[in-house]
Amino acid sequence: MSTNLVWWTIAIYIIVSLFIAYLSRSGKQTNMTSYFLGDRKLNGFVSALSYSATTYSAFMLVGLAGLTYTGGVGAYGFEIIYFMGVSLVAFFGPRFWLVGKKYGYVTPSEMLGDRYKSKKVAFVVSLFSCLFLIPYSAVQLAGVGYLLQGMTNNAIPFTTGVIIATVLAIVFSYIAGIRSVAWTDSLQALMMIITSTVVVLLIIHGLGGVGEFFDTLKANEPQALSVPGNGYFSFLTFLGLTVPWFFFSLSNPQVSQRLFMPASLKSLRTMLMGFLIFGFIYTIVSVVWGFSASVMFPDLANADLATPRILSSELVPPILGAIVMVGIMAAAISTIDSILLTLSSLFARDVYGNIKKNSDDRQQLLVGKIVIPVIAILAYLFAQSNVSLIAVLSVASSAGLLVAVPAIIGAFFWKRGTAAGVLTSVTVSGIIVILFELLKIKPLGLASGLWGITISTVLFIAVSLITKAPKEKADEFLTYLKTELKRNKIV
């Protein structure tokens, strides 16, 4: 594909996105709730598209396509498990929204700190979230780097793509906080789903139609249509990948924080339904994309280059390929800027706010804005390392975030949970996950995420049972939830 075409398409995307981001400004974002949550006034349609763009990042059309290329149809099962995990949003979403509105929570870790009556809980959970989300941000940056590098046959180097994504994420975050991110996300989500679906239809048609496409796949790559197929998706590998993904909507703060943002419970339901429709289509598209690459380019050295090779192939008109490329790039940036906002809010509210106890809302907002580029630079530096398979590193990051899941579930359903239980479970299991990932070990063949959530659950329950629970706050928190859920006829 022409490098000039790629540059012009990127330039048009930047101009349009900046214009939309500027239009999203509404009043002055002078407090944490306004800047990071959009004053809790996002409507259902915008929430659905923004949630989709934030969740379905470079992981899908670059990462999931690459995983399908590497391991076959097992990648589809892996992503469907995540899709099943979205049911957690239907169950926990109203609970997050109700307590967020009543108690004014800005971050999920602030919610945990208040529920367990411990500032240390908010502090520790925030630190571990930062620790594991920065590599996930780097994954998105690397996705853009691989995409532009592959589309232009190295005319645009990997590092240049990473720098572009980093700068744009910072700019979108600064213009109007979550409002600009949400509205640019909406543009990006629509562009992603429409253009990628059209490309898949063109590819299938170009390869002879659905029947001939699968006949060719069965003839050339028969192992791709079975599990474990070529052996990549063994049972333990599949389990290690899917468990962190199943709990993604709860464990990843950049996702769960969005449960505080809709204007109403009705908007929250619209967000969920819109996301489910979007996600189902996008999953099918991404997997077929990976299968198409295995038919067209069976000898790729790096599976994450499957998408760039497809988009620059003769089956895809150059203009359409360039538009899809920008859609994928935009998806990655939407995830990065969402993570930047979430991590900066975590740091400002739960780290800085606990270190400087007399800090007010405006001071915390200033600190949050200051650390946005710092976090972005750290992600950029991490992205310069060797990121060989985007999907696997994405799951590794989510594996670390799993350690907070028992505390989150306990906050809503176990009155006996204690701050000591949370601190012990998150700290010990978080360190274990980090060690397993750094040493690249899997005791008993089990991935770090499986060990992390198992140890975290055991420690949370055991330590909570031998320590004192914050009975008054637990009673107030859970009684309020029970009353409001009943009043709104929510199970």
Short mmCIF file of C-alpha atoms in Angstrom, two decimals:
data_model
loop_
_atom_site.label_atom_id
_atom_site.label_comp_id
_atom_site.label_asym_id
_atom_site.label_seq_id
_atom_site.Cartn_x
_atom_site.Cartn_y
_atom_site.Cartn_z
CA MET A 1 0.00 0.00 0.00
CA SER A 2 1.16 3.51 -0.80
CA THR A 3 2.85 5.18 2.15
CA ASN A 4 1.40 8.54 1.06
CA LEU A 5 -2.12 7.07 1.18
CA VAL A 6 -1.48 5.81 4.70
CA TRP A 7 -0.19 9.20 5.85
CA TRP A 8 -3.08 11.11 4.29
CA THR A 9 -5.64 8.76 5.85
CA ILE A 10 -4.01 9.16 9.26
CA ALA A 11 -4.00 12.93 8.85
CA ILE A 12 -7.71 13.04 7.98
CA TYR A 13 -8.50 10.78 10.94
CA ILE A 14 -6.56 13.06 13.30
CA ILE A 15 -8.31 16.20 12.04
CA VAL A 16 -11.80 14.69 12.30
CA SER A 17 -11.12 13.16 15.72
CA LEU A 18 -9.71 16.39 17.12
CA PHE A 19 -12.75 18.28 15.83
CA ILE A 20 -15.14 15.82 17.51
CA ALA A 21 -13.10 15.87 20.71
CA TYR A 22 -13.25 19.68 20.75
CA LEU A 23 -17.02 19.66 20.19
CA SER A 24 -17.39 17.30 23.17
CA ARG A 25 -16.25 20.03 25.55
CA SER A 26 -19.16 21.02 27.76
CA GLY A 27 -18.39 23.53 30.47
CA LYS A 28 -15.20 23.44 32.48
CA GLN A 29 -13.86 20.13 33.76
CA THR A 30 -12.86 21.50 37.16
CA ASN A 31 -13.35 18.42 39.33
CA MET A 32 -12.57 14.71 39.30
CA THR A 33 -16.13 13.61 38.57
CA SER A 34 -16.47 15.92 35.59
CA TYR A 35 -13.08 15.18 34.04
CA PHE A 36 -12.90 11.43 34.64
CA LEU A 37 -16.59 10.41 34.65
CA GLY A 38 -18.24 13.01 32.43
CA ASP A 39 -20.40 14.11 35.39
CA ARG A 40 -22.03 10.64 35.23
CA LYS A 41 -24.17 11.87 32.31
CA LEU A 42 -23.18 9.68 29.33
CA ASN A 43 -26.18 8.45 27.35
CA GLY A 44 -26.64 4.80 26.46
CA PHE A 45 -25.68 5.03 22.79
CA VAL A 46 -22.40 6.87 23.39
CA SER A 47 -21.67 4.62 26.38
CA ALA A 48 -22.18 1.48 24.25
CA LEU A 49 -19.89 2.63 21.45
CA SER A 50 -17.26 3.97 23.83
CA TYR A 51 -17.33 0.79 25.95
CA SER A 52 -16.94 -1.27 22.75
CA ALA A 53 -14.05 0.78 21.38
CA THR A 54 -12.27 0.73 24.73
CA THR A 55 -12.68 -3.03 25.16
CA TYR A 56 -12.10 -4.13 21.58
CA SER A 57 -8.73 -2.59 20.97
CA ALA A 58 -5.69 -3.67 18.95
CA PHE A 59 -6.28 -6.99 20.66
CA MET A 60 -9.06 -7.94 18.22
CA LEU A 61 -8.14 -7.32 14.58
CA VAL A 62 -4.43 -7.59 15.34
CA GLY A 63 -4.24 -9.80 18.44
CA LEU A 64 -7.21 -12.16 18.04
CA ALA A 65 -6.61 -12.47 14.30
CA GLY A 66 -2.99 -13.34 15.10
CA LEU A 67 -4.06 -15.83 17.74
CA THR A 68 -6.44 -17.48 15.24
CA TYR A 69 -3.60 -17.62 12.72
CA THR A 70 -1.39 -19.29 15.35
CA GLY A 71 -3.82 -21.67 17.06
CA GLY A 72 -6.91 -22.01 14.88
CA VAL A 73 -10.52 -22.17 15.98
CA GLY A 74 -9.55 -22.40 19.65
CA ALA A 75 -9.11 -18.63 19.49
CA TYR A 76 -12.83 -18.31 18.76
CA GLY A 77 -13.66 -20.38 21.85
CA PHE A 78 -11.27 -18.26 23.87
CA GLU A 79 -13.01 -15.03 22.83
CA ILE A 80 -16.51 -16.50 23.32
CA ILE A 81 -15.54 -17.23 26.94
CA TYR A 82 -14.80 -13.53 27.31
CA PHE A 83 -18.14 -12.78 25.68
CA MET A 84 -19.83 -14.99 28.28
CA GLY A 85 -17.99 -13.06 30.97
CA VAL A 86 -19.78 -9.90 29.87
CA SER A 87 -22.77 -11.36 31.72
CA LEU A 88 -20.93 -10.13 34.81
CA VAL A 89 -21.66 -6.57 33.65
CA ALA A 90 -25.38 -7.35 33.59
CA PHE A 91 -25.10 -8.56 37.18
CA PHE A 92 -22.53 -6.20 38.70
CA GLY A 93 -23.13 -3.15 36.49
CA PRO A 94 -26.25 -1.89 38.32
CA ARG A 95 -24.50 -2.44 41.63
CA PHE A 96 -21.48 -0.39 40.60
CA TRP A 97 -23.74 2.34 39.23
CA LEU A 98 -25.93 2.56 42.34
CA VAL A 99 -23.11 2.79 44.88
CA GLY A 100 -21.11 5.09 42.62
CA LYS A 101 -24.00 7.53 42.44
CA LYS A 102 -24.74 7.42 46.16
CA TYR A 103 -21.20 7.61 47.54
CA GLY A 104 -19.59 9.63 44.74
CA TYR A 105 -16.93 7.07 43.84
CA VAL A 106 -14.59 8.09 41.03
CA THR A 107 -12.51 4.90 40.86
CA PRO A 108 -13.21 1.20 41.52
CA SER A 109 -10.37 1.12 44.07
CA GLU A 110 -11.91 4.07 45.91
CA MET A 111 -15.08 2.01 46.14
CA LEU A 112 -13.17 -0.92 47.64
CA GLY A 113 -11.36 1.35 50.09
CA ASP A 114 -14.64 2.82 51.33
CA ARG A 115 -16.47 -0.51 51.48
CA TYR A 116 -13.71 -2.10 53.56
CA LYS A 117 -13.08 1.12 55.53
CA SER A 118 -9.40 1.29 54.65
CA LYS A 119 -7.46 3.89 52.67
CA LYS A 120 -4.67 1.34 52.39
CA VAL A 121 -6.96 -0.93 50.35
CA ALA A 122 -7.56 1.82 47.79
CA PHE A 123 -3.82 2.61 47.75
CA VAL A 124 -2.63 -0.97 47.22
CA VAL A 125 -5.27 -1.92 44.65
CA SER A 126 -4.44 1.24 42.68
CA LEU A 127 -0.71 0.51 42.70
CA PHE A 128 -1.20 -3.02 41.38
CA SER A 129 -3.64 -1.75 38.75
CA CYS A 130 -0.98 0.67 37.51
CA LEU A 131 1.63 -2.05 37.56
CA PHE A 132 -0.39 -4.40 35.36
CA LEU A 133 -2.16 -1.89 33.12
CA ILE A 134 0.97 -0.15 31.84
CA PRO A 135 2.04 -3.33 29.95
CA TYR A 136 -1.50 -3.59 28.58
CA SER A 137 -1.22 0.00 27.32
CA ALA A 138 2.07 -0.97 25.72
CA VAL A 139 0.27 -3.78 23.90
CA GLN A 140 -2.02 -1.23 22.24
CA LEU A 141 0.92 0.96 21.25
CA ALA A 142 2.72 -2.06 19.82
CA GLY A 143 -0.42 -2.96 17.87
CA VAL A 144 -0.31 0.41 16.10
CA GLY A 145 3.42 0.00 15.48
CA TYR A 146 2.99 -3.44 13.88
CA LEU A 147 0.01 -2.24 11.86
CA LEU A 148 1.73 0.75 10.24
CA GLN A 149 4.96 -1.17 9.79
CA GLY A 150 3.20 -4.05 8.04
CA MET A 151 0.90 -1.86 5.93
CA THR A 152 3.79 0.13 4.48
CA ASN A 153 6.37 -2.66 4.27
CA ASN A 154 8.55 -0.93 6.90
CA ALA A 155 8.33 2.50 5.24
CA ILE A 156 6.73 3.67 8.49
CA PRO A 157 8.91 2.10 11.22
CA PHE A 158 7.45 0.38 14.26
CA THR A 159 8.70 3.13 16.58
CA THR A 160 7.03 5.86 14.51
CA GLY A 161 3.66 4.13 14.83
CA VAL A 162 4.13 3.80 18.59
CA ILE A 163 4.99 7.50 18.93
CA ILE A 164 1.93 8.57 16.91
CA ALA A 165 -0.37 6.47 19.10
CA THR A 166 1.23 7.78 22.30
CA VAL A 167 0.90 11.43 21.33
CA LEU A 168 -2.71 11.10 20.14
CA ALA A 169 -3.74 9.27 23.31
CA ILE A 170 -2.32 12.09 25.44
CA VAL A 171 -3.99 14.78 23.33
CA PHE A 172 -7.44 13.13 23.38
CA SER A 173 -7.17 12.65 27.14
CA TYR A 174 -6.36 16.31 27.72
CA ILE A 175 -8.95 17.99 25.50
CA ALA A 176 -12.01 17.26 27.62
CA GLY A 177 -11.20 14.23 29.75
CA ILE A 178 -13.56 11.30 29.39
CA ARG A 179 -16.01 13.31 27.27
CA SER A 180 -13.55 13.69 24.40
CA VAL A 181 -12.50 10.06 24.78
CA ALA A 182 -16.12 8.84 24.75
CA TRP A 183 -17.11 10.84 21.67
CA THR A 184 -13.99 9.99 19.69
CA ASP A 185 -14.51 6.36 20.79
CA SER A 186 -17.99 6.48 19.26
CA LEU A 187 -16.59 7.58 15.90
CA GLN A 188 -13.89 4.93 16.11
CA ALA A 189 -16.30 2.12 17.04
CA LEU A 190 -18.61 2.84 14.11
CA MET A 191 -15.67 3.03 11.72
CA MET A 192 -14.21 -0.21 13.12
CA ILE A 193 -17.33 -2.35 12.82
CA ILE A 194 -18.51 -1.12 9.42
CA THR A 195 -15.21 -1.15 7.54
CA SER A 196 -13.88 -4.41 9.01
CA THR A 197 -17.13 -6.23 8.15
CA VAL A 198 -16.99 -4.95 4.57
CA VAL A 199 -13.38 -6.13 4.25
CA VAL A 200 -14.24 -9.63 5.50
CA LEU A 201 -17.04 -9.89 2.95
CA LEU A 202 -14.66 -8.78 0.18
CA ILE A 203 -12.01 -11.28 1.25
CA ILE A 204 -14.45 -14.19 1.43
CA HIS A 205 -15.81 -13.24 -1.99
CA GLY A 206 -12.30 -12.92 -3.39
CA LEU A 207 -11.42 -16.39 -2.10
CA GLY A 208 -14.39 -17.96 -3.88
CA GLY A 209 -17.22 -17.57 -1.40
CA VAL A 210 -17.95 -19.14 1.98
CA GLY A 211 -17.99 -22.75 0.76
CA GLU A 212 -14.76 -22.60 -1.19
CA PHE A 213 -13.10 -20.57 1.56
CA PHE A 214 -13.68 -23.29 4.17
CA ASP A 215 -12.86 -26.06 1.68
CA THR A 216 -9.50 -24.39 1.05
CA LEU A 217 -8.96 -23.95 4.78
CA LYS A 218 -9.73 -27.62 5.44
CA ALA A 219 -7.41 -28.71 2.65
CA ASN A 220 -4.48 -26.45 3.56
CA GLU A 221 -4.87 -26.03 7.33
CA PRO A 222 -7.09 -28.89 8.60
CA GLN A 223 -5.75 -28.54 12.15
CA ALA A 224 -7.02 -24.95 12.27
CA LEU A 225 -10.64 -26.17 12.49
CA SER A 226 -10.17 -28.46 15.48
CA VAL A 227 -9.08 -28.20 19.10
CA PRO A 228 -6.30 -28.50 20.17
CA GLY A 229 -5.50 -28.47 16.44
CA ASN A 230 -1.79 -27.91 15.95
CA GLY A 231 -1.31 -28.27 19.71
CA TYR A 232 -1.23 -24.59 20.62
CA PHE A 233 -4.54 -24.69 22.47
CA SER A 234 -3.92 -27.47 24.95
CA PHE A 235 -6.47 -27.60 27.77
CA LEU A 236 -4.21 -25.89 30.31
CA THR A 237 -3.18 -23.20 27.82
CA PHE A 238 -6.82 -22.56 26.96
CA LEU A 239 -7.74 -22.38 30.64
CA GLY A 240 -4.87 -20.02 31.41
CA LEU A 241 -5.95 -17.67 28.63
CA THR A 242 -9.70 -17.73 29.22
CA VAL A 243 -10.01 -17.29 33.00
CA PRO A 244 -8.45 -13.80 33.03
CA TRP A 245 -10.57 -12.90 30.01
CA PHE A 246 -13.81 -14.11 31.63
CA PHE A 247 -13.32 -11.68 34.53
CA PHE A 248 -12.00 -8.85 32.31
CA SER A 249 -15.07 -6.62 32.80
CA LEU A 250 -14.59 -6.70 36.60
CA SER A 251 -10.83 -6.88 36.97
CA ASN A 252 -9.82 -4.13 34.52
CA PRO A 253 -10.45 -0.74 36.15
CA GLN A 254 -10.59 1.14 32.82
CA VAL A 255 -13.65 -1.02 32.04
CA SER A 256 -15.33 -1.21 35.46
CA GLN A 257 -14.88 2.56 35.96
CA ARG A 258 -17.22 3.06 33.01
CA LEU A 259 -20.00 1.48 35.03
CA PHE A 260 -20.06 4.72 37.04
CA MET A 261 -20.58 6.91 33.95
CA PRO A 262 -24.04 6.25 32.41
CA ALA A 263 -26.74 8.82 33.13
CA SER A 264 -29.23 6.21 34.36
CA LEU A 265 -29.83 2.50 34.78
CA LYS A 266 -31.64 2.58 31.45
CA SER A 267 -28.51 4.03 29.81
CA LEU A 268 -26.47 1.29 31.49
CA ARG A 269 -28.73 -1.40 29.98
CA THR A 270 -28.48 0.25 26.55
CA MET A 271 -24.70 0.26 26.92
CA LEU A 272 -24.64 -3.47 27.66
CA MET A 273 -26.99 -4.46 24.83
CA GLY A 274 -25.14 -2.31 22.31
CA PHE A 275 -21.83 -3.78 23.40
CA LEU A 276 -23.11 -7.37 23.07
CA ILE A 277 -24.27 -6.77 19.49
CA PHE A 278 -21.03 -5.02 18.59
CA GLY A 279 -18.90 -7.68 20.28
CA PHE A 280 -20.57 -10.64 18.59
CA ILE A 281 -20.08 -9.18 15.12
CA TYR A 282 -16.53 -8.08 15.82
CA THR A 283 -15.53 -11.47 17.21
CA ILE A 284 -16.73 -13.28 14.08
CA VAL A 285 -14.98 -10.72 11.88
CA SER A 286 -11.66 -11.02 13.75
CA VAL A 287 -11.61 -14.83 13.69
CA VAL A 288 -12.51 -15.02 9.99
CA TRP A 289 -9.77 -12.43 9.44
CA GLY A 290 -7.25 -14.77 11.06
CA PHE A 291 -8.45 -17.76 9.03
CA SER A 292 -8.21 -15.69 5.84
CA ALA A 293 -4.60 -14.81 6.62
CA SER A 294 -3.75 -18.49 7.15
CA VAL A 295 -5.14 -19.26 3.67
CA MET A 296 -3.52 -16.29 1.93
CA PHE A 297 -0.21 -16.08 3.80
CA PRO A 298 0.61 -19.46 5.38
CA ASP A 299 4.26 -18.69 6.26
CA LEU A 300 4.20 -15.45 8.27
CA ALA A 301 7.11 -15.13 10.69
CA ASN A 302 5.01 -13.02 13.09
CA ALA A 303 1.31 -13.82 13.46
CA ASP A 304 0.54 -10.25 14.52
CA LEU A 305 1.40 -9.16 10.96
CA ALA A 306 -1.57 -11.14 9.58
CA THR A 307 -3.88 -8.13 9.58
CA PRO A 308 -1.46 -5.70 7.90
CA ARG A 309 -0.76 -8.27 5.17
CA ILE A 310 -4.49 -8.74 4.53
CA LEU A 311 -5.16 -5.01 4.34
CA SER A 312 -2.33 -4.50 1.87
CA SER A 313 -3.36 -7.47 -0.29
CA GLU A 314 -4.90 -7.21 -3.76
CA LEU A 315 -8.30 -8.38 -2.47
CA VAL A 316 -8.77 -5.16 -0.49
CA PRO A 317 -9.11 -1.82 -2.33
CA PRO A 318 -6.32 0.49 -1.10
CA ILE A 319 -8.69 3.21 0.09
CA LEU A 320 -10.77 0.73 2.10
CA GLY A 321 -7.64 -0.91 3.47
CA ALA A 322 -6.35 2.46 4.64
CA ILE A 323 -9.68 3.28 6.32
CA VAL A 324 -9.74 -0.05 8.15
CA MET A 325 -6.12 0.48 9.17
CA VAL A 326 -7.07 3.79 10.74
CA GLY A 327 -10.07 2.12 12.42
CA ILE A 328 -7.79 -0.44 14.07
CA MET A 329 -5.33 2.27 15.00
CA ALA A 330 -8.18 4.32 16.47
CA ALA A 331 -9.38 1.32 18.49
CA ALA A 332 -5.95 0.92 20.04
CA ILE A 333 -5.75 4.63 20.83
CA SER A 334 -9.23 4.56 22.40
CA THR A 335 -8.05 1.87 24.80
CA ILE A 336 -4.82 3.70 25.58
CA ASP A 337 -6.46 7.03 26.37
CA SER A 338 -9.09 5.30 28.50
CA ILE A 339 -6.32 3.57 30.45
CA LEU A 340 -4.41 6.85 30.77
CA LEU A 341 -7.47 8.54 32.28
CA THR A 342 -8.23 5.62 34.58
CA LEU A 343 -4.66 5.23 35.84
CA SER A 344 -4.26 8.97 36.35
CA SER A 345 -7.51 9.05 38.33
CA LEU A 346 -6.36 6.06 40.39
CA PHE A 347 -3.05 7.70 41.13
CA ALA A 348 -4.55 11.11 41.93
CA ARG A 349 -7.47 9.85 44.00
CA ASP A 350 -6.14 6.77 45.73
CA VAL A 351 -2.36 7.18 45.81
CA TYR A 352 -1.72 10.92 46.02
CA GLY A 353 -4.99 11.48 47.89
CA ASN A 354 -3.92 9.02 50.58
CA ILE A 355 -0.36 10.34 50.82
CA LYS A 356 -1.52 13.96 51.09
CA LYS A 357 -4.63 13.47 53.16
CA ASN A 358 -5.73 17.11 53.14
CA SER A 359 -5.70 17.39 49.33
CA ASP A 360 -8.93 18.63 47.79
CA ASP A 361 -10.65 17.65 44.55
CA ARG A 362 -8.95 20.33 42.44
CA GLN A 363 -5.48 19.38 43.64
CA GLN A 364 -6.16 15.74 42.82
CA LEU A 365 -7.39 16.71 39.35
CA LEU A 366 -4.18 18.68 38.74
CA VAL A 367 -2.06 15.71 39.81
CA GLY A 368 -4.13 13.44 37.56
CA LYS A 369 -3.45 15.67 34.56
CA ILE A 370 0.27 15.83 35.37
CA VAL A 371 0.72 12.05 35.50
CA ILE A 372 -1.10 11.36 32.20
CA PRO A 373 2.03 11.93 30.05
CA VAL A 374 4.21 10.16 32.62
CA ILE A 375 2.11 6.99 32.33
CA ALA A 376 2.07 7.34 28.53
CA ILE A 377 5.88 7.55 28.40
CA LEU A 378 6.22 4.47 30.60
CA ALA A 379 3.88 2.56 28.26
CA TYR A 380 5.89 3.79 25.28
CA LEU A 381 9.15 2.53 26.80
CA PHE A 382 7.56 -0.83 27.55
CA ALA A 383 6.25 -1.07 23.96
CA GLN A 384 9.82 -0.78 22.66
CA SER A 385 10.60 -4.18 24.15
CA ASN A 386 9.96 -7.34 22.16
CA VAL A 387 6.17 -7.84 22.11
CA SER A 388 5.94 -11.06 20.12
CA LEU A 389 2.26 -12.00 20.41
CA ILE A 390 -0.14 -9.26 21.38
CA ALA A 391 -2.99 -11.53 22.50
CA VAL A 392 -0.82 -13.45 24.94
CA LEU A 393 0.66 -10.33 26.56
CA SER A 394 -2.85 -8.84 26.84
CA VAL A 395 -3.97 -11.86 28.81
CA ALA A 396 -0.80 -11.81 30.94
CA SER A 397 -1.66 -8.25 32.01
CA SER A 398 -5.24 -9.27 32.77
CA ALA A 399 -3.92 -12.21 34.79
CA GLY A 400 -2.32 -9.77 37.22
CA LEU A 401 -5.52 -7.75 37.55
CA LEU A 402 -7.41 -10.94 38.48
CA VAL A 403 -6.06 -10.76 42.02
CA ALA A 404 -8.59 -8.03 42.95
CA VAL A 405 -11.64 -10.01 41.77
CA PRO A 406 -12.31 -11.84 45.09
CA ALA A 407 -12.31 -8.48 46.92
CA ILE A 408 -14.69 -6.95 44.35
CA ILE A 409 -17.14 -9.84 44.58
CA GLY A 410 -16.81 -9.84 48.37
CA ALA A 411 -17.62 -6.13 48.52
CA PHE A 412 -21.10 -6.80 47.15
CA PHE A 413 -21.87 -10.22 48.59
CA TRP A 414 -19.81 -11.04 51.69
CA LYS A 415 -20.35 -8.92 54.75
CA ARG A 416 -17.52 -10.71 56.55
CA GLY A 417 -14.78 -9.51 54.16
CA THR A 418 -12.09 -7.34 55.77
CA ALA A 419 -9.44 -4.84 54.74
CA ALA A 420 -6.72 -7.18 55.99
CA GLY A 421 -8.13 -9.90 53.76
CA VAL A 422 -8.03 -7.60 50.72
CA LEU A 423 -4.53 -6.29 51.42
CA THR A 424 -3.08 -9.74 51.97
CA SER A 425 -4.79 -11.37 49.00
CA VAL A 426 -3.96 -8.61 46.51
CA THR A 427 -0.37 -8.09 47.62
CA VAL A 428 0.73 -11.70 47.97
CA SER A 429 -1.01 -13.05 44.89
CA GLY A 430 0.00 -9.98 42.84
CA ILE A 431 3.67 -10.52 43.66
CA ILE A 432 3.35 -14.21 42.81
CA VAL A 433 1.86 -13.39 39.40
CA ILE A 434 4.68 -10.93 38.70
CA LEU A 435 7.33 -13.50 39.65
CA PHE A 436 5.75 -16.23 37.54
CA GLU A 437 5.57 -13.91 34.53
CA LEU A 438 9.14 -12.63 34.93
CA LEU A 439 10.56 -16.12 35.45
CA LYS A 440 8.27 -17.56 32.75
CA ILE A 441 7.27 -20.50 34.93
CA LYS A 442 4.00 -22.43 35.19
CA PRO A 443 3.94 -24.68 38.28
CA LEU A 444 1.90 -27.81 37.55
CA GLY A 445 1.41 -26.43 34.05
CA LEU A 446 -0.98 -23.74 35.31
CA ALA A 447 -0.70 -20.15 34.07
CA SER A 448 0.03 -17.28 36.46
CA GLY A 449 -3.56 -16.00 36.33
CA LEU A 450 -4.94 -19.31 37.61
CA TRP A 451 -2.49 -19.30 40.51
CA GLY A 452 -3.20 -15.64 41.16
CA ILE A 453 -6.97 -15.87 41.47
CA THR A 454 -6.80 -19.15 43.42
CA ILE A 455 -4.30 -17.85 45.98
CA SER A 456 -6.10 -14.51 46.17
CA THR A 457 -9.45 -16.19 46.89
CA VAL A 458 -8.01 -18.46 49.58
CA LEU A 459 -6.15 -15.63 51.30
CA PHE A 460 -9.09 -13.22 51.12
CA ILE A 461 -11.44 -15.71 52.78
CA ALA A 462 -8.93 -17.06 55.33
CA VAL A 463 -7.55 -13.71 56.50
CA SER A 464 -11.02 -12.13 56.59
CA LEU A 465 -12.29 -14.90 58.85
CA ILE A 466 -9.56 -14.27 61.43
CA THR A 467 -9.73 -10.45 61.35
CA LYS A 468 -12.35 -7.90 62.29
CA ALA A 469 -14.87 -6.86 59.63
CA PRO A 470 -16.15 -3.24 59.24
CA LYS A 471 -19.68 -4.25 60.26
CA GLU A 472 -21.27 -0.80 60.28
CA LYS A 473 -20.11 0.13 56.78
CA ALA A 474 -20.87 -3.32 55.40
CA ASP A 475 -24.43 -3.16 56.77
CA GLU A 476 -25.01 0.32 55.37
CA PHE A 477 -23.50 -0.52 51.96
CA LEU A 478 -25.34 -3.81 51.48
CA THR A 479 -28.65 -2.62 52.92
CA TYR A 480 -28.69 0.34 50.55
CA LEU A 481 -27.95 -1.93 47.60
CA LYS A 482 -30.65 -4.42 48.56
CA THR A 483 -33.24 -1.65 48.88
CA GLU A 484 -32.37 0.04 45.59
CA LEU A 485 -32.11 -3.20 43.63
CA LYS A 486 -35.55 -4.21 44.86
CA ARG A 487 -36.99 -0.78 44.07
CA ASN A 488 -35.64 -0.94 40.52
CA LYS A 489 -36.70 -4.60 40.12
CA ILE A 490 -33.15 -5.83 39.53
CA VAL A 491 -32.14 -9.35 40.48
#
